[in-house]
Tab-separated table of C-alpha atoms and ligand atoms in Angstrom:
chain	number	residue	atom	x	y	z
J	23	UNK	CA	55.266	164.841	174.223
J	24	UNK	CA	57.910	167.378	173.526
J	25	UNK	CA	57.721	170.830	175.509
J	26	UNK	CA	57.475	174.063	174.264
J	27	UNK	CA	56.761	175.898	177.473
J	28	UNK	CA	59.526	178.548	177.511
J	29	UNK	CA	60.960	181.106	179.898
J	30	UNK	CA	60.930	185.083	179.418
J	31	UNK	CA	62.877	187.304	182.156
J	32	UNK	CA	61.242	185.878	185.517
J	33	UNK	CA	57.692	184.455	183.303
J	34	UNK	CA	57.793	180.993	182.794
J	35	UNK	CA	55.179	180.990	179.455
J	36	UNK	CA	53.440	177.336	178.392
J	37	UNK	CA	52.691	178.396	174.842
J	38	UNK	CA	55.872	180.208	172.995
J	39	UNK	CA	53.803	182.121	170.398
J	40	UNK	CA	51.622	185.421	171.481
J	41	UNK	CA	49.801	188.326	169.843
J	42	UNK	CA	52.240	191.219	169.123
J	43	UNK	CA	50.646	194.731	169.609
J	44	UNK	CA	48.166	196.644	168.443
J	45	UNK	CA	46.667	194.229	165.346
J	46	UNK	CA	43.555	193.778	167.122
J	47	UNK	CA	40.905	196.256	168.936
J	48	UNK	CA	41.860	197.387	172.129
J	49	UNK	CA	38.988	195.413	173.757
J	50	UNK	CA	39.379	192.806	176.300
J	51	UNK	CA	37.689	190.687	174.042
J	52	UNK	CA	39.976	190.386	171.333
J	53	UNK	CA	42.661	189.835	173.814
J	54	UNK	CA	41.035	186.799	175.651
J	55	UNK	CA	40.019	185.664	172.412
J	56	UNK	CA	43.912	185.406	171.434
J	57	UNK	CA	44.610	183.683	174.869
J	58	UNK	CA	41.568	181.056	174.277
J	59	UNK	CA	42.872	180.321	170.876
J	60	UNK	CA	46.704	179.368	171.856
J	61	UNK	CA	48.795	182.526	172.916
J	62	UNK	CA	50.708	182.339	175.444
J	63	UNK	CA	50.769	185.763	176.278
J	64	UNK	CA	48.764	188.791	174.428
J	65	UNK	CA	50.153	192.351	174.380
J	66	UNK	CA	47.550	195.293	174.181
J	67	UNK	CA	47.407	197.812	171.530
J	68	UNK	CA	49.741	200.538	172.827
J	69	UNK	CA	47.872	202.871	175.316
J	70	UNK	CA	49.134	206.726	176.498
J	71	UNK	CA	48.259	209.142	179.047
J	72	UNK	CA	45.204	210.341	176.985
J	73	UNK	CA	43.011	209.180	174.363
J	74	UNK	CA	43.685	210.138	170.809
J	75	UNK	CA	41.889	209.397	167.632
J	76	UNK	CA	44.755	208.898	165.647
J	77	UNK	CA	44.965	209.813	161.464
J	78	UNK	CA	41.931	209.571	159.219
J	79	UNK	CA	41.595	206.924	157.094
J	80	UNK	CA	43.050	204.891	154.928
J	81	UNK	CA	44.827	204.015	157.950
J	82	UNK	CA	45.986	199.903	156.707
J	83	UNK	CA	46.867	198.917	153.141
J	84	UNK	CA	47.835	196.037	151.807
J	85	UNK	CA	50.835	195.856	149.539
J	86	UNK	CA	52.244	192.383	147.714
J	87	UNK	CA	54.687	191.995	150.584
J	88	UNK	CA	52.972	192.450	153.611
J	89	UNK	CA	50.958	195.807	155.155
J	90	UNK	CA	51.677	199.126	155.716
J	91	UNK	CA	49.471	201.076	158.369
J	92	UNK	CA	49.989	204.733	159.872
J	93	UNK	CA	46.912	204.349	162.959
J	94	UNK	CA	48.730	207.159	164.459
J	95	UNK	CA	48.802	205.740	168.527
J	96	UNK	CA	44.867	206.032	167.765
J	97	UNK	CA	43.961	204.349	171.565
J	98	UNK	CA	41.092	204.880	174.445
J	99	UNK	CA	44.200	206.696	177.214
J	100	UNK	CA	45.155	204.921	180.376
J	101	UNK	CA	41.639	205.224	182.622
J	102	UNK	CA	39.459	204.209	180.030
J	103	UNK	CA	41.668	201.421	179.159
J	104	UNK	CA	41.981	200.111	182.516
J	105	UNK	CA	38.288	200.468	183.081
J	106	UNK	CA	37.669	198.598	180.199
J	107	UNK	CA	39.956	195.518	181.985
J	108	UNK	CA	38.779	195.952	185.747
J	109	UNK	CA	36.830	192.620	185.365
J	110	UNK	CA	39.464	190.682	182.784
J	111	UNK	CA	40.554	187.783	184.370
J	112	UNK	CA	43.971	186.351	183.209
J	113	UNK	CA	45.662	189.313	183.231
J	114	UNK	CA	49.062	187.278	184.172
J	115	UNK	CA	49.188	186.397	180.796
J	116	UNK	CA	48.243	190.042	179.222
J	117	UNK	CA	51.205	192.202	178.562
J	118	UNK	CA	50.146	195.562	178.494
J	119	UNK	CA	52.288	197.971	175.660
J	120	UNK	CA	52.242	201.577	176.814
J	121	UNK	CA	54.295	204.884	175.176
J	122	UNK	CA	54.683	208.117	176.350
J	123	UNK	CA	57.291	210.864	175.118
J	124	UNK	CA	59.410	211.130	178.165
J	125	UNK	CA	60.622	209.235	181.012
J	126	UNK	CA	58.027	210.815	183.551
J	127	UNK	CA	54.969	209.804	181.133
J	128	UNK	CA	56.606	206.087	180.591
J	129	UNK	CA	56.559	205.366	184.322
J	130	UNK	CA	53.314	206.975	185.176
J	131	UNK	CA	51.863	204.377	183.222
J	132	UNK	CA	53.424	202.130	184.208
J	133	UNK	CA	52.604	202.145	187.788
J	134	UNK	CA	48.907	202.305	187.138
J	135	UNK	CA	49.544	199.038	184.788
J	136	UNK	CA	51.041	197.787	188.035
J	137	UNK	CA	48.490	198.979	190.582
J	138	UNK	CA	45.453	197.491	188.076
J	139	UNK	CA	47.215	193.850	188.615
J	140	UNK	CA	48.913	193.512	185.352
J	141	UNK	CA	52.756	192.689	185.596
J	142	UNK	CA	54.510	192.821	182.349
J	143	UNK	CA	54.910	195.920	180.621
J	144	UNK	CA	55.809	196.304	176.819
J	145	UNK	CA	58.053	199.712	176.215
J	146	UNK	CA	56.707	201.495	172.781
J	147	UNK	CA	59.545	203.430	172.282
J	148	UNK	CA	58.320	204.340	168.505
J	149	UNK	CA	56.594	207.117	168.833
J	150	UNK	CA	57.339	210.781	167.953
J	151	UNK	CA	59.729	212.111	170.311
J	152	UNK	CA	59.454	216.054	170.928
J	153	UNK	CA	62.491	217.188	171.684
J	154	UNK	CA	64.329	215.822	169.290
J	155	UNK	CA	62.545	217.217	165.777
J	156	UNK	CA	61.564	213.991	163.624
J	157	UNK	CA	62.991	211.314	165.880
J	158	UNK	CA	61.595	208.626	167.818
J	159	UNK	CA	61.858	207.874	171.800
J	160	UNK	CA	63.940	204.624	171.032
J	161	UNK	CA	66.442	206.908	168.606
J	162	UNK	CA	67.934	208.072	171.608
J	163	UNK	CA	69.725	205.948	174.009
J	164	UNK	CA	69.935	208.275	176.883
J	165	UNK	CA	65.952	208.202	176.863
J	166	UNK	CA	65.842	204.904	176.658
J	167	UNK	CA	68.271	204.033	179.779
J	168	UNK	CA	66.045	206.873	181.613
J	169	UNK	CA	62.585	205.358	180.873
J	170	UNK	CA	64.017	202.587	182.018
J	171	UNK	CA	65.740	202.762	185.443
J	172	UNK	CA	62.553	204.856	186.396
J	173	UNK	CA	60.256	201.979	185.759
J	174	UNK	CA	62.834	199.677	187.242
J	175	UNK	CA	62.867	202.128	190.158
J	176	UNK	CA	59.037	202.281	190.890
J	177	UNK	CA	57.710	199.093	189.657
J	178	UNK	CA	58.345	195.406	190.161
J	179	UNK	CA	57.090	195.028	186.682
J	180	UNK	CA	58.458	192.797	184.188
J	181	UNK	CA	59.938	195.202	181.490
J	182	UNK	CA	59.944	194.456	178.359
J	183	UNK	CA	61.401	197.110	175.468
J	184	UNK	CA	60.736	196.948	171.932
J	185	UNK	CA	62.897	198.722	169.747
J	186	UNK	CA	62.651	200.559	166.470
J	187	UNK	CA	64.797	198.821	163.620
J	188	UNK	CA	64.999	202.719	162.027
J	189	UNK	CA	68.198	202.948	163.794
J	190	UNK	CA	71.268	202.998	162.285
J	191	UNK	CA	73.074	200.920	165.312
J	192	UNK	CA	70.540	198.820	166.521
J	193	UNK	CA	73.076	197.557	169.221
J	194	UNK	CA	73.501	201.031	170.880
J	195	UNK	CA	69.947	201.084	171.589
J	196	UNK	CA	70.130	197.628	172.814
J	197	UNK	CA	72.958	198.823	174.958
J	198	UNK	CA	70.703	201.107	176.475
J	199	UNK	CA	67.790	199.419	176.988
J	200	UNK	CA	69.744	196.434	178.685
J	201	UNK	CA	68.406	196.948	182.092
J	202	UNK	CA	64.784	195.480	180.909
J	203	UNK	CA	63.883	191.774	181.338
J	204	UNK	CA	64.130	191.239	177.241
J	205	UNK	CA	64.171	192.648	174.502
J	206	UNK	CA	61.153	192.318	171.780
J	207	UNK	CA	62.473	192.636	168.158
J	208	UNK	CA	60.952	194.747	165.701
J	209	UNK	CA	58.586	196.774	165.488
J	210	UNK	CA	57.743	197.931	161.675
J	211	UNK	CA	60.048	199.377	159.147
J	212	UNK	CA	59.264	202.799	158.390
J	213	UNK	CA	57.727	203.124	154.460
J	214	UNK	CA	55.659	204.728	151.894
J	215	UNK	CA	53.539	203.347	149.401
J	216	UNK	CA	51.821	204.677	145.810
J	217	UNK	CA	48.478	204.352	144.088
J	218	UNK	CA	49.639	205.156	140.410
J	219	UNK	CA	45.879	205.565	139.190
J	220	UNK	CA	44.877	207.922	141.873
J	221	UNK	CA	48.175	209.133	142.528
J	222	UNK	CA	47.540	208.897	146.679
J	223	UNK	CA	49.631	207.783	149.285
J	224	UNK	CA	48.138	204.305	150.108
J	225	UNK	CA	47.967	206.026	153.621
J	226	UNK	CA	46.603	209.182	155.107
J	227	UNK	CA	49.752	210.276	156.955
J	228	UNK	CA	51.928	209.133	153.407
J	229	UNK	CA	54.401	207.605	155.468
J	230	UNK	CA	53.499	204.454	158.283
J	231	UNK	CA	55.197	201.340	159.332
J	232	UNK	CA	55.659	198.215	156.739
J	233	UNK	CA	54.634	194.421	158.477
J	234	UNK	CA	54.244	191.107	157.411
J	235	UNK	CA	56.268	188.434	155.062
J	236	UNK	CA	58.317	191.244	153.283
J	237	UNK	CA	60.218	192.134	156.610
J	238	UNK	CA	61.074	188.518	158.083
J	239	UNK	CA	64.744	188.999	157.155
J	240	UNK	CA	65.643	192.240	158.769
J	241	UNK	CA	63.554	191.382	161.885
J	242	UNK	CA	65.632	187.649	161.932
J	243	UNK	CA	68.707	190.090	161.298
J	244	UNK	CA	67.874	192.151	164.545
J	245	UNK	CA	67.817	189.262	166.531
J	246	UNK	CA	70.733	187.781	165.460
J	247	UNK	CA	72.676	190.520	166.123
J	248	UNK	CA	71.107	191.567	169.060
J	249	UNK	CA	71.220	188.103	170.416
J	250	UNK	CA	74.829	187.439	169.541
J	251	UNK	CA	76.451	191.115	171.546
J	252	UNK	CA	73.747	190.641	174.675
J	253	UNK	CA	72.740	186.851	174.998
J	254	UNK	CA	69.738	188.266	176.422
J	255	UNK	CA	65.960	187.275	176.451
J	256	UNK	CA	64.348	188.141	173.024
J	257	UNK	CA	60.773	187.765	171.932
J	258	UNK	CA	60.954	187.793	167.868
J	259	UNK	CA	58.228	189.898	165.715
J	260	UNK	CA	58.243	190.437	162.144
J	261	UNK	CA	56.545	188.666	159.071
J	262	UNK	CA	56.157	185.084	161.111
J	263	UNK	CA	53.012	183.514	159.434
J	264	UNK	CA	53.264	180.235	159.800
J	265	UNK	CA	55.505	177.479	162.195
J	266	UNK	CA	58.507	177.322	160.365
J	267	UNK	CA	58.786	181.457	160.637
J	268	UNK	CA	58.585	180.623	164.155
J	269	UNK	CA	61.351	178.322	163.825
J	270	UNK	CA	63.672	180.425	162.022
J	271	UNK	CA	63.680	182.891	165.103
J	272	UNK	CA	64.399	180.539	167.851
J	273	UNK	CA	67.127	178.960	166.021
J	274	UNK	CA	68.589	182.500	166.037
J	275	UNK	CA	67.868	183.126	169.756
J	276	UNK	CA	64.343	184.196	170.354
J	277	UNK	CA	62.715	182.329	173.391
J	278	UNK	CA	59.340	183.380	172.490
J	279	UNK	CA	57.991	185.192	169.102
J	280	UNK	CA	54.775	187.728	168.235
J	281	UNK	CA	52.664	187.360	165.562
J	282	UNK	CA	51.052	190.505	164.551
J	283	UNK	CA	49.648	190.890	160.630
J	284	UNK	CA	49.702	187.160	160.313
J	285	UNK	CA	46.640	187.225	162.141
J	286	UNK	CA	45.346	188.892	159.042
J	287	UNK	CA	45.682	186.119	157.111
J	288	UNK	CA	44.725	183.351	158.945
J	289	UNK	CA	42.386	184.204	162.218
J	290	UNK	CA	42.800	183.563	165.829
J	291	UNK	CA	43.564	179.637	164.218
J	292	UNK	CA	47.050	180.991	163.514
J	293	UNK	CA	48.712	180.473	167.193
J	294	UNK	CA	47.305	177.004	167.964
J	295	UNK	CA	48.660	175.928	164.139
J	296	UNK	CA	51.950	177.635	165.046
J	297	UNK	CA	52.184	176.222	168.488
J	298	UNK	CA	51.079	172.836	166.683
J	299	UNK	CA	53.462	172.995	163.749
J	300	UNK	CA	56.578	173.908	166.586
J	301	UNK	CA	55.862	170.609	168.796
J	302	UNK	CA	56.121	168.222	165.582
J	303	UNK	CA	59.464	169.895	164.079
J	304	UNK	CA	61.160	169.030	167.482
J	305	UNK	CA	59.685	166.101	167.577
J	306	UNK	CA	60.719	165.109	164.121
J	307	UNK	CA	63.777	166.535	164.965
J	308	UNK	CA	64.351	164.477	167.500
J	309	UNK	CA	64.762	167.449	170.231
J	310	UNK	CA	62.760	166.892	173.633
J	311	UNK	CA	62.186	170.646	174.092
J	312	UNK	CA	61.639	174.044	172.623
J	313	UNK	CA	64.987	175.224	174.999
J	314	UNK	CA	67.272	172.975	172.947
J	315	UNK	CA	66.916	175.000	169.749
J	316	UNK	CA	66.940	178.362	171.100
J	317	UNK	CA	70.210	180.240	169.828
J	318	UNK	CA	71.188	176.799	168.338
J	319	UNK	CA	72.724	178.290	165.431
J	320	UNK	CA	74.737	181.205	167.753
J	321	UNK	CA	75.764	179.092	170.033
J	322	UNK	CA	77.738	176.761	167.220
S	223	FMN	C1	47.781	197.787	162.180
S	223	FMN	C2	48.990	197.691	163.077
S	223	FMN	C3	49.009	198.366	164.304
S	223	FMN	C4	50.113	198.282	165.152
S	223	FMN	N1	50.096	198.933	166.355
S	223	FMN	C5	51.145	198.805	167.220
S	223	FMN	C6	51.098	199.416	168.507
S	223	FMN	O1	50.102	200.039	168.908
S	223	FMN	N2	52.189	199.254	169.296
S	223	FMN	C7	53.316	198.548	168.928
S	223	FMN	O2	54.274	198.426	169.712
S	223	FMN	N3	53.363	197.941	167.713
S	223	FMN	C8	52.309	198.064	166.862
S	223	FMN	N4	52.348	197.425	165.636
S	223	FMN	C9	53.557	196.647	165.267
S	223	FMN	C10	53.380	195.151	165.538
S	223	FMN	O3	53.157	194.876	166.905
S	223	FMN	C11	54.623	194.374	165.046
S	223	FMN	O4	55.766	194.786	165.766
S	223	FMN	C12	54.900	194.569	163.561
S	223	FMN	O5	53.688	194.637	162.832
S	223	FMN	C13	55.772	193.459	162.968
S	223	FMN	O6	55.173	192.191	163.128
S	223	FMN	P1	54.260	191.458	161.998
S	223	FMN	O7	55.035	191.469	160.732
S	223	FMN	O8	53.978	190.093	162.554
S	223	FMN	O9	53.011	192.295	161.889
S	223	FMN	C14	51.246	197.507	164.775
S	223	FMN	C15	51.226	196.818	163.540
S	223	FMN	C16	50.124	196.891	162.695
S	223	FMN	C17	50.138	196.139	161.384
């Protein structure tokens, strides 16, 4: 049997694929239901200081390519989350993905992730950022180095940062964030979409985040590039629906990948069929393990 346990930061993970953020409910059940069905790690929805309702519906539409959804950080705030996981066991393979708009709010958070028993957090550095008008948190590198060292500072958390691709130097921000444990690579792209009958927005807040197939290049691009100027740990997410998605990203450098709308399309069955579908390309590949491929094609 070929292995496709993999390493991220200090986490030694035994299944490569896990369930990127915020696709399913915020209950504990949806994330043990991930874990039970083959993911090797699940990441929460993303949850703030406070609870907020988010936009009014439509909230998700699906376009041709993929999905574009504007939920609007809808989540239950820090104590009710945590209540809601007092119980959970596993929670060494739960990731939990928090946001905040400064650097104070970021490692607040974070230390009650910590002090609840969880010990990797996911950075959300996509939401609205006040100070600077129209930006987001991960826009601007100086916040980004901030939230970080004061995480680094008060937790022993595992940090892990996902960044924005609405960047125009995705490496900067990289730059930046390089004091996490890895990077995860991308969250969605921001986009519009039309109803020419009704002549809507396809979603309340007119513009949201595109997912799925349609962005599989740019988020392969990201980690490419990001791999190439760092070398360091990235866990791939964008349009991966099926094993040979998967594939694509480690040969590029990923060590681990998400899958978020693919869930969509093919249930909780997706990560055991992508974990599957990895183990017999190596093995028809003639690899012995999962490590041998990662950053193959950067390393040439
Ligand atoms: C409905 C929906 C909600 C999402 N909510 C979050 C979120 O709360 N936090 C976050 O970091 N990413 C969130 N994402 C982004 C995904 O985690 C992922 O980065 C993105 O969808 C690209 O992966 P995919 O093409 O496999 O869906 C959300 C995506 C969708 C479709």
């Amino acid at each position: 049997m070929v292995s496709i346990s993999t390493r991220v930061g200090k986490r030694k993970i035994e299944e490569p694929v896990m369930l990127a953020s915020g696709i399913l409910d915020e209950t504990s059940g949806s994330i043990l239901r991930s874990l039970e069905s083959g993911a090797g790690i699940s990441v929460t929805k993303s949850i703030g200081t406070e609870e907020r309702k988010g936009y009014s519906t439509p909230i998700v539409s699906v376009i041709k390519t993929g999905m574009l959804n504007a939920v609007g950080l809808a989540n239950p705030g820090i104590d009710a989350f945590l209540e809601e996981f007092t119980e959970v066991e596993k929670k060494d393979r739960i990731a939990v993905s928090i946001f905040g708009k400064d650097s104070e709010e970021f490692s607040y958070l974070a230390k009650r992730v910590e002090e609840a028993g969880f010990g990797i957090v996911e950075l959300n550095l996509s939401c609205p950022h006040v100070q600077g008008f129209g930006s987001e948190v991960g826009q601007d590198p100086e916040l980004v180095e901030d939230i970080i060292a004061e995480i680094r500072g008060k937790t022993n958390l595992q940090i892990w940062a996902k960044l924005t691709p609405n960047v125009t130097d995705l490496i900067e921000i990289a730059r930046a964030a390089e004091k996490a444990d890895a990077y995860v690579l991308i969250n969605t792209l921001k986009a519009t979409g039309v109803d020419i009958y009704s002549r809507n927005f396809l979603l309340s807040n007119k513009i949201g985040g595109y997912s799925g197939p349609g962005i599989k290049p740019v988020a392969l691009r990201a980690v490419y590039d990001v791999f190439r100027e760092t070398g360091k740990d990235i866990i791939g997410v964008g349009g991966i629906s099926d094993w040979s998605d998967a594939i694509e990203f480690f040969l590029l450098g990923a060590k681990a990948v998400q899958v978020g709308t693919g869930i969509y399309y093919e249930d909780y069955a997706i990560f055991r069929k992508i974990n599957e579908g990895i183990s017999n390309y190596l093995e028809q590949e003639k690899f012995s393990s999962l490590d041998e491929i990662i950053g193959l094609m950067v390393r040439k």
